[in-house]
XYZ file of C-alpha atoms in Angstrom:
487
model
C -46.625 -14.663 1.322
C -46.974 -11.024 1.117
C -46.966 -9.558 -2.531
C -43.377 -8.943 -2.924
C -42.947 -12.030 -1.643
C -45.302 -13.454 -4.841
C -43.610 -10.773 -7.517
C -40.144 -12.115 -6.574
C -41.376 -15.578 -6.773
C -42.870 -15.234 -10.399
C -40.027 -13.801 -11.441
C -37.542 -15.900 -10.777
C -40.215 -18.347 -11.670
C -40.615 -16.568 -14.926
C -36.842 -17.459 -16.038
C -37.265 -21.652 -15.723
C -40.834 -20.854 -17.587
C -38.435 -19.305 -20.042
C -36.043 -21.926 -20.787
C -38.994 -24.881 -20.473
C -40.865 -22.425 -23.417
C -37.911 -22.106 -25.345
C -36.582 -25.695 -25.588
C -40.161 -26.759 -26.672
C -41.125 -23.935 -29.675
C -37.411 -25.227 -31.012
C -38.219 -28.815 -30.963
C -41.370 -28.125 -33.041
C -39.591 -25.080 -35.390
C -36.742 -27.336 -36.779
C -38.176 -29.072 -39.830
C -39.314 -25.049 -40.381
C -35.841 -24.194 -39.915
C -34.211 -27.032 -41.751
C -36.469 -26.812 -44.954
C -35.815 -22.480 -45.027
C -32.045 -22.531 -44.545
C -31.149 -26.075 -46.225
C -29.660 -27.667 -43.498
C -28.552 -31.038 -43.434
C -29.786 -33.892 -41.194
C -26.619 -33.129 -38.948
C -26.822 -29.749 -38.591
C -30.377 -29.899 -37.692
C -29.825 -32.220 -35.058
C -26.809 -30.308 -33.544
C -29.020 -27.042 -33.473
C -30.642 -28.811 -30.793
C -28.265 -30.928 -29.206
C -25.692 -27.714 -29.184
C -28.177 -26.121 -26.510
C -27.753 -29.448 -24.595
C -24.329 -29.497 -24.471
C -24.156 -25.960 -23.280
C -26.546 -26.513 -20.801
C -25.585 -30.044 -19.268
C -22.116 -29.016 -19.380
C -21.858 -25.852 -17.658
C -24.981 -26.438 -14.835
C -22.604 -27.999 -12.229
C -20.369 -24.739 -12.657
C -23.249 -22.343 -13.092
C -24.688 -23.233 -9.339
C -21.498 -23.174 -8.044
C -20.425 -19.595 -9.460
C -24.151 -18.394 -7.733
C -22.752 -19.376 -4.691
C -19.202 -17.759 -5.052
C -20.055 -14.610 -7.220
C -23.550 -13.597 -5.948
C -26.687 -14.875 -7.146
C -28.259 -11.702 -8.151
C -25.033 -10.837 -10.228
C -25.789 -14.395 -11.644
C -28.843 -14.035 -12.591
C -28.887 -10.650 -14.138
C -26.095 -11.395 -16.348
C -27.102 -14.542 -17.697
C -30.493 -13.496 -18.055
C -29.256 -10.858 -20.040
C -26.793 -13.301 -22.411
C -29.946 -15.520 -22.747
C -32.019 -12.379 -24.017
C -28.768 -11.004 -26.803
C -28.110 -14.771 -27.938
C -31.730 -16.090 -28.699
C -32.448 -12.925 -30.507
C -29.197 -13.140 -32.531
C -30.528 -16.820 -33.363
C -33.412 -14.877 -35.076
C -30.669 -13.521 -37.968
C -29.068 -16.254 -38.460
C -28.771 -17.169 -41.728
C -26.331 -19.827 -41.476
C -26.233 -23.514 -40.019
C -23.376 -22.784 -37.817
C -24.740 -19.535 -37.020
C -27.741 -21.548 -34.891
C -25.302 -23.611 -33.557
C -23.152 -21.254 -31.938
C -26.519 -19.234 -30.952
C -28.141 -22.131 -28.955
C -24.936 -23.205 -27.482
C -24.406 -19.958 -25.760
C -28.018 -19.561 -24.781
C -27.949 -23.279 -23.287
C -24.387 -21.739 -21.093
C -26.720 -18.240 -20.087
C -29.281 -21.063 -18.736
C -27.083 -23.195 -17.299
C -25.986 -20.123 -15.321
C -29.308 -18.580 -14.894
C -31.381 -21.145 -13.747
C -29.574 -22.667 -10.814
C -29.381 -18.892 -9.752
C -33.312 -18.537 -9.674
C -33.585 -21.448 -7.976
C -30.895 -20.632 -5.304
C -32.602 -17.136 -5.116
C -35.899 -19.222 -3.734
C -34.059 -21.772 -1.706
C -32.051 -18.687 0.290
C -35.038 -15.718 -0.070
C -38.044 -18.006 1.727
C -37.473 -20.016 4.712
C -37.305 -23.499 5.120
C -40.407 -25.217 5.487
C -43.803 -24.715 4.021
C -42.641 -21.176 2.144
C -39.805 -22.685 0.785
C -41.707 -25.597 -0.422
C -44.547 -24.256 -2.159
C -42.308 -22.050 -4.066
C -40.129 -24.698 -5.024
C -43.632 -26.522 -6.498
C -44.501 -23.131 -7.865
C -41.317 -23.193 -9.669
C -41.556 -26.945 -10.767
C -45.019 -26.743 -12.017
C -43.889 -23.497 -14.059
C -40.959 -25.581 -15.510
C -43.693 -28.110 -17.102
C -46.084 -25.811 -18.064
C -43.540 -23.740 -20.302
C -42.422 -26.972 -21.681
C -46.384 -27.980 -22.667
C -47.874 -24.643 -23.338
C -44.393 -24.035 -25.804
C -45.257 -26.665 -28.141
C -48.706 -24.772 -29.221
C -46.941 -21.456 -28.781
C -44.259 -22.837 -31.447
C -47.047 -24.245 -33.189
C -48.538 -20.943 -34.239
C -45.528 -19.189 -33.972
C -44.046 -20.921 -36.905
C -46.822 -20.799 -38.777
C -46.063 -16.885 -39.150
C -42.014 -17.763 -39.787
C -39.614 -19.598 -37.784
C -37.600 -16.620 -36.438
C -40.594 -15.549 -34.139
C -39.501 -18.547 -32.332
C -36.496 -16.960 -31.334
C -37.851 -13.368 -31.352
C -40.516 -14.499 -28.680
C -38.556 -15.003 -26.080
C -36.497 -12.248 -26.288
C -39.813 -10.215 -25.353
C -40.273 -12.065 -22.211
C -36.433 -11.942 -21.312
C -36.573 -8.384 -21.459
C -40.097 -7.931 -19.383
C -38.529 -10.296 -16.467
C -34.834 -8.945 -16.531
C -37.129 -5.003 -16.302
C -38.346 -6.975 -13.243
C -35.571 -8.562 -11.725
C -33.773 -5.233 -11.355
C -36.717 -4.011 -8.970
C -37.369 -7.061 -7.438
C -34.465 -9.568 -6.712
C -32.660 -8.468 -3.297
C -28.963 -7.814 -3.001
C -27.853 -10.798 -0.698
C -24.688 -11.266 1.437
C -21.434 -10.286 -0.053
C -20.179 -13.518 -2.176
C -18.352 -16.040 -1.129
C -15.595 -15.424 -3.847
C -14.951 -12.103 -2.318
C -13.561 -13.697 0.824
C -11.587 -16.744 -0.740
C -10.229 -17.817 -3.306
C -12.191 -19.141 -6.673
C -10.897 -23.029 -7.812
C -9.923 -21.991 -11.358
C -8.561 -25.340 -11.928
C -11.665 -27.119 -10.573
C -13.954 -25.109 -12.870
C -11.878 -26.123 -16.043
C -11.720 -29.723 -15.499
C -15.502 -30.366 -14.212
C -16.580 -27.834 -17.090
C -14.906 -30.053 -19.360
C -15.726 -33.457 -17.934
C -19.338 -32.213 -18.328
C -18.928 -31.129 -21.984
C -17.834 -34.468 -22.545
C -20.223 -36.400 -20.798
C -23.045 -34.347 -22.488
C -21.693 -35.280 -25.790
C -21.087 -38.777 -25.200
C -24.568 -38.844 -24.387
C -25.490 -37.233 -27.306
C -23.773 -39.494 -29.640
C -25.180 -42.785 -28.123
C -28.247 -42.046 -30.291
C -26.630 -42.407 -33.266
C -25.684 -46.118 -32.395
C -23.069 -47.927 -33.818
C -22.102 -45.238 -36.516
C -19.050 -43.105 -34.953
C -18.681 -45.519 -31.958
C -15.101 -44.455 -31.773
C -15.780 -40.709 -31.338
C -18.204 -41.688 -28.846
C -15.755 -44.096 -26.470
C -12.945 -41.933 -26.889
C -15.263 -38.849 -25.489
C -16.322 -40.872 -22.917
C -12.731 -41.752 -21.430
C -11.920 -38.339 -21.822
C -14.920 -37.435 -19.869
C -13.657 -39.834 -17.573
C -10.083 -38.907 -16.800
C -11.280 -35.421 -16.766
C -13.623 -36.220 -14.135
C -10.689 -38.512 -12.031
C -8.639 -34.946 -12.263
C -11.556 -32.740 -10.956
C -11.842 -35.063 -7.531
C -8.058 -35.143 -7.201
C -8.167 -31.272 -7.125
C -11.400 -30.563 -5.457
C -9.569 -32.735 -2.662
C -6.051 -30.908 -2.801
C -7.726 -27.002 -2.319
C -8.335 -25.720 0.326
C -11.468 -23.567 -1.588
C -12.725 -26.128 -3.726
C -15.448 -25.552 -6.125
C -17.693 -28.217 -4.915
C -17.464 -29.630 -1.514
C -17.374 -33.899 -2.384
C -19.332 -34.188 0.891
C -22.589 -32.868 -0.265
C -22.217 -36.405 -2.700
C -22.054 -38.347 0.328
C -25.092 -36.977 1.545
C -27.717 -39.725 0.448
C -31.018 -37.959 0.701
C -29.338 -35.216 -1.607
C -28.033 -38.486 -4.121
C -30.844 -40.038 -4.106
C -33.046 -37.166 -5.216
C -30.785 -36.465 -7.857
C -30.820 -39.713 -9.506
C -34.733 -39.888 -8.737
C -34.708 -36.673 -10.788
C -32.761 -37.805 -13.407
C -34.395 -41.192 -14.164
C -38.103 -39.306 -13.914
C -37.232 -36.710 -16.343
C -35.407 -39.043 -18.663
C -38.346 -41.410 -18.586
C -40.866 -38.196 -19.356
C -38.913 -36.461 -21.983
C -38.059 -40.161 -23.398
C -41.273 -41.068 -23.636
C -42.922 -37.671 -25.010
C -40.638 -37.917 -28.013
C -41.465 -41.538 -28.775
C -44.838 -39.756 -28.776
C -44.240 -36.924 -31.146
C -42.821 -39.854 -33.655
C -45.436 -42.061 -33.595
C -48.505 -39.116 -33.813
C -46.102 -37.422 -36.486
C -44.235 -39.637 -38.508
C -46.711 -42.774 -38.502
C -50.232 -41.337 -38.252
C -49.433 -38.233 -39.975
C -50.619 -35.419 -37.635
C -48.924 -32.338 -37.591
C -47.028 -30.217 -35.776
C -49.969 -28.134 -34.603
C -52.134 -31.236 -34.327
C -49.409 -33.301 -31.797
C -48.748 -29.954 -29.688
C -52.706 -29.586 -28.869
C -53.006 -33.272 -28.151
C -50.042 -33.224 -25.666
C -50.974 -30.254 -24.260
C -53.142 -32.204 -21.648
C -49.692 -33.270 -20.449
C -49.332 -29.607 -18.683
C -51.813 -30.510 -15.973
C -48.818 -30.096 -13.788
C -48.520 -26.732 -13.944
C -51.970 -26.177 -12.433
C -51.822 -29.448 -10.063
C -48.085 -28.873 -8.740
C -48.706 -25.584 -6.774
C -52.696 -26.764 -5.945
C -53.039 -30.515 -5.245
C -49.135 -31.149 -4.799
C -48.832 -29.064 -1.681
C -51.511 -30.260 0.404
C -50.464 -34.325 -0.810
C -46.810 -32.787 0.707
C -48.040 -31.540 4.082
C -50.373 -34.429 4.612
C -48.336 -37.683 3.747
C -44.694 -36.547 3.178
C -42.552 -35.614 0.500
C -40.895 -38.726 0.226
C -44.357 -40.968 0.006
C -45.641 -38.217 -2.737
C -42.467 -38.599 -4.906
C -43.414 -42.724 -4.648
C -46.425 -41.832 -5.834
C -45.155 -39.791 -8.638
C -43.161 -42.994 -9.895
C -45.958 -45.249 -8.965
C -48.186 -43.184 -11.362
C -45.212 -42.682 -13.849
C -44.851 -46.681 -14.787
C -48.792 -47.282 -14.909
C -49.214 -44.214 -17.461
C -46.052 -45.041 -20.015
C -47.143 -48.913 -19.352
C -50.698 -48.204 -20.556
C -48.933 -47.102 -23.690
C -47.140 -49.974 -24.764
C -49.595 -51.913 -26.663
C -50.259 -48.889 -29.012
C -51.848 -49.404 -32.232
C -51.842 -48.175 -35.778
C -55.314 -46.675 -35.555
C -55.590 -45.466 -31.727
C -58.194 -42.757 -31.119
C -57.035 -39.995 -28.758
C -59.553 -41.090 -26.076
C -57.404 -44.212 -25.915
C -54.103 -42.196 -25.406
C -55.831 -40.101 -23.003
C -55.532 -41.803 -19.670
C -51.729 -41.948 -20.603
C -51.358 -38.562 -21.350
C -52.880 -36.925 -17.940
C -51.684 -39.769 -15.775
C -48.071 -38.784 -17.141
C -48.695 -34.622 -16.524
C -50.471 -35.864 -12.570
C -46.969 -37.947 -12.242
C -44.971 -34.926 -13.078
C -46.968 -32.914 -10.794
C -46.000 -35.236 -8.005
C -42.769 -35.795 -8.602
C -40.643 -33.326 -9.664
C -41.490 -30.439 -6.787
C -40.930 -33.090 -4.312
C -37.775 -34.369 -5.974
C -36.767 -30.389 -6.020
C -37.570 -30.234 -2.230
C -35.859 -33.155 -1.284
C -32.677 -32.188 -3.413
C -31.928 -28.768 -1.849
C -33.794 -29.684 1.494
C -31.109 -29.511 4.982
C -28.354 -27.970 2.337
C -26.134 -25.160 4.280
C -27.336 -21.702 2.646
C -23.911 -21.059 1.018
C -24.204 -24.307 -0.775
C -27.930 -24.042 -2.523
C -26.263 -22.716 -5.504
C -23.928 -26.189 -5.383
C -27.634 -28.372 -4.768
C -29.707 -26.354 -7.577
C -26.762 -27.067 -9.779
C -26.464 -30.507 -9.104
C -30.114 -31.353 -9.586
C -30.314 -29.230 -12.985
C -27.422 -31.473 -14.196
C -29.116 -34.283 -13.070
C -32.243 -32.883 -15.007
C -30.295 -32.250 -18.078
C -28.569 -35.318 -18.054
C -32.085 -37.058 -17.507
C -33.497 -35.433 -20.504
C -30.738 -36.296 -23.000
C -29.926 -39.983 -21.841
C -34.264 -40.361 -22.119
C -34.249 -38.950 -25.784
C -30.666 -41.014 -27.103
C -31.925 -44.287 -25.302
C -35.073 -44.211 -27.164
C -33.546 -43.080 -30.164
C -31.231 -45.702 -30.152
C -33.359 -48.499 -29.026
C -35.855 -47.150 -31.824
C -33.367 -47.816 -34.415
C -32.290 -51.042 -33.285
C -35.996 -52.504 -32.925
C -36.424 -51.329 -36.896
C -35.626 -54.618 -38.855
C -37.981 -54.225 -41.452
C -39.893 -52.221 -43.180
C -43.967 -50.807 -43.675
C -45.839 -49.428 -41.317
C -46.263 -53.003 -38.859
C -42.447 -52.629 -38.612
C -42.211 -48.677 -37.674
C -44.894 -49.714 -34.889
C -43.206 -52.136 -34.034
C -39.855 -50.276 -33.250
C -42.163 -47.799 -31.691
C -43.459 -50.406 -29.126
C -39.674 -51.302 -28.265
C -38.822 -47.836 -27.353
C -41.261 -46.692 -25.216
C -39.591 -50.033 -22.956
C -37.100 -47.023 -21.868
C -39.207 -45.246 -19.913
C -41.130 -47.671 -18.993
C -37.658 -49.411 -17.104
C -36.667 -45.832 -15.697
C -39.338 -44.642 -14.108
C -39.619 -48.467 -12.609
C -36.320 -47.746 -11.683
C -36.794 -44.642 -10.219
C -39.603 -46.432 -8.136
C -37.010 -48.471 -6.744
C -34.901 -45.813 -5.871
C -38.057 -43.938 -4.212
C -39.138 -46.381 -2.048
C -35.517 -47.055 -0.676
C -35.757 -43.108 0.562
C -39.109 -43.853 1.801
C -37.330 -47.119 3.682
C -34.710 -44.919 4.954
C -36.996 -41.922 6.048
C -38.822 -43.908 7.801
C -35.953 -46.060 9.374
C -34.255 -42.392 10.644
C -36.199 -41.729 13.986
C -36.180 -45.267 14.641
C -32.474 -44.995 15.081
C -32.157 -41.912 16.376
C -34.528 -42.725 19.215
C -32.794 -46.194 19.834
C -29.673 -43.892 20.167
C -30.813 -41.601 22.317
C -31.945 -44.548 24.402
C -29.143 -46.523 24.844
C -27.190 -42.737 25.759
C -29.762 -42.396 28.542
C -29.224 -45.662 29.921
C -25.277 -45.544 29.969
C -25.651 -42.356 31.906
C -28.738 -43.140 34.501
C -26.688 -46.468 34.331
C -23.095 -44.966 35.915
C -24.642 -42.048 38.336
C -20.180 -41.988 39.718
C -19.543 -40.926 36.102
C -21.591 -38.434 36.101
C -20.899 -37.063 39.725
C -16.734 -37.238 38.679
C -18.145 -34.785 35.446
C -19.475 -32.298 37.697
C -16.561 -32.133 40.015
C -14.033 -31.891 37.604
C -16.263 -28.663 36.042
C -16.277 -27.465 40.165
């Protein structure tokens, strides 16, 4: 790639380093935030599940709109909410004030990122471009995520509102960029039919819904009924969206690309892997915080190892791709995914960090396999005016992923503690960390049927082309009559 080619690329690259950066300096400024503004248990925990909801909830429709609206309209625009919302988080002074500031910013990202991604799926060919700028992009994704935690380390050591000050610095240097750099594209699709209004209100909805029915489940038993009754509303929402999507004649997402089962299948690989990943990381952060007493600083250096992706996905992941496959490299991911969060299971009270170790870079080399691949394989044979539609699907997936991983362990966590003392906290511990464990062996499964099927394609399409040869060899009259009828 030329070096426009590369500025482009870390730009759009920049905005998913962004978000991963962001989430992760939050997760470690809330007991900051809590203790400085006297916020309750709830209202901390909805400071960070509000960015959730915005984000799960409006992903599907955020891909979608790049495709309709422009993806450089997209992405400008939402970059430029994500920049005015996280600094107004900054002033807040107010629980509900943080709320309503990381909901929006999880909508501008919901928006934005699908965008950058649709921007490299439709601005570098198909093939080996297009694929090591999708592992560029993935291994940027994890290494925002890892290197945030220190970053929010030391940035709340000098007062939580750097945390949402920071980004606004790199917001502004990559939206300076983007201007420049980010090409003007075909006219939209919206510009030449209509936009499905009614399909973007119910699957915006349904989404909402779903996100916070998710959300709840880690709360367990307590406000089951809020929970179920948000989950059939989810539901009948979502029964409304396919009844119109199949009525218009422009709907907002085409049902066939759900049909298509390489597409499906990376999607769900995605969103058991990252479930399984974020699941187990914050089963992590517990047991290094809460029952060995570390601190915030102290738990972000020692997971830091886990960023190894974001050097091995654009190095080591590309030539494992061209060699052996992307489907065989994603097995591998998931392979190496159930032996690291295995390894972990019979933790101790008094475990050195040289015994966490192997678990901690065999998780970061799984993620380095995985997710790029996964990323390829989502958006991979997807018509041009539906990448927006694929990057928007898998980010959903993603987001989904993330919150089922946390609520699952959450809620497994608190059904495993039966006693008390520190014996009883491991012991709840040990019982969670079963979640990832089962999804990524689950997301194995799921792997190796793609594998199965990959490798079962030619096989059939050479026994068809076959059996077409020999019908026509086979009736030579046939294919004389043909001719004559075209003389």
């Amino acid at each position: 790639m030329g070096t426009r080619a590369w500025a482009l690329l870390l730009v759009l690259c920049g905005t998913i380093f962004l978000e991963g950066i962001d989430v992760a300096m939050m997760a470690v400024a809330i007991p900051s935030i809590r203790s400085d503004l006297g916020l309750t248990t709830g209202t901390a925990a909805w400071v960070m599940s509000a960015y959730v909801l915005g984000y799960a909830g409006f992903t599907l429709l955020g891909g979608r709109a790049a495709d309709l609206l422009g993806r450089r309209r997209m992405f400008l625009t939402w970059l430029t909410v994500f920049l005015l919302f996280s600094g107004l988080g900054g002033f807040a002074t107010e629980g509900w004030m943080l709320v309503a500031a990381r909901f929006v910013t999880g909508v501008s990202a919901a928006f934005m990122t699908p965008a950058a991604m649709s921007l490299i799926t439709t601005s570098y060919e198909e093939g080996p471009r297009r694929d090591k700028a999708l592992l560029v992009f993935a291994g940027t994704a994890a290494g925002g995520f890892s290197l945030g935690l220190v970053v929010g380390g030391l940035l709340t050591q000098l007062g939580w509102r750097w945390v949402f000050f920071a980004p606004v610095l790199l917001a502004g240097a990559l939206l300076i960029a983007a201007v420049r750099l980010v090409p003007a594209q075909d006219a939209p699709l919206g510009k030449r039919r209509g936009f499905d209004l009614p399909g973007a209100v119910t699957a915006a909805g349904a989404m909402l819904l779903a996100a916070y029915t998710v959300v709840r489940l880690e709360h367990g038993v307590d406000g089951w009924r809020s929970t179920v009754a948000a989950a059939l509303a989810a539901l009948l929402l979502a029964v409304v969206f396919v009844a119109a999507e199949r009525r218009t004649a422009d709907p907002l997402v085409r049902l066939g690309i759900l049909r298509t089962g390489s597409v499906v299948r990376a999607d769900l690989g995605a969103l058991l892997f990252v479930g399984a990943f974020f699941g187990f990381q914050f089963v992590v952060t517990l047991y290094l915080q809460e029952l060995r007493g570390w601190s915030s600083l102290q738990t972000a250096i020692a997971l830091v190892v886990m960023g190894c992706d974001a050097v091995l996905a654009p190095t080591l992941t590309p030539k494992l791709v061209a060699r052996f496959g992307n489907t065989r490299v994603i097995v591998g991911g998931f392979a190496a995914a159930v032996v690291a969060y295995g390894l972990f299971l019979p933790v101790g009270m008094d475990w050195s960090y040289a015994a966490m170790f192997p678990t901690l870079i065999i998780a970061g080399t799984a993620f380095a396999l995985a997710y790029g691949p996964l990323a390829i394989a989502a958006t991979d044979g997807v018509d041009a005016s539906e990448q927006g539609l694929a990057s928007g699907l898998l980010h959903t997936a993603t987001q989904f992923g993330s919150a089922i991983g946390i609520s699952a362990v959450t809620a497994v966590y608190g059904l495993a503690s039966t006693g008390s003392g520190p014996e009883a906290t491991l012991s709840a511990f040990r019982a969670a960390l079963t979640v990832p464990v089962g999804m990524a062996a689950l997301g194995l499964v799921i792997s190796a049927l793609s594998a199965r099927a990959e490798r079962r394609a030619p096989r059939r399409a050479s026994q068809v082309s076959s059996v077409s040869a020999s019908q026509t060899s086979a009736n030579p009259a046939q294919r004389s009559g043909g001719m004559a009828s075209w003389k």
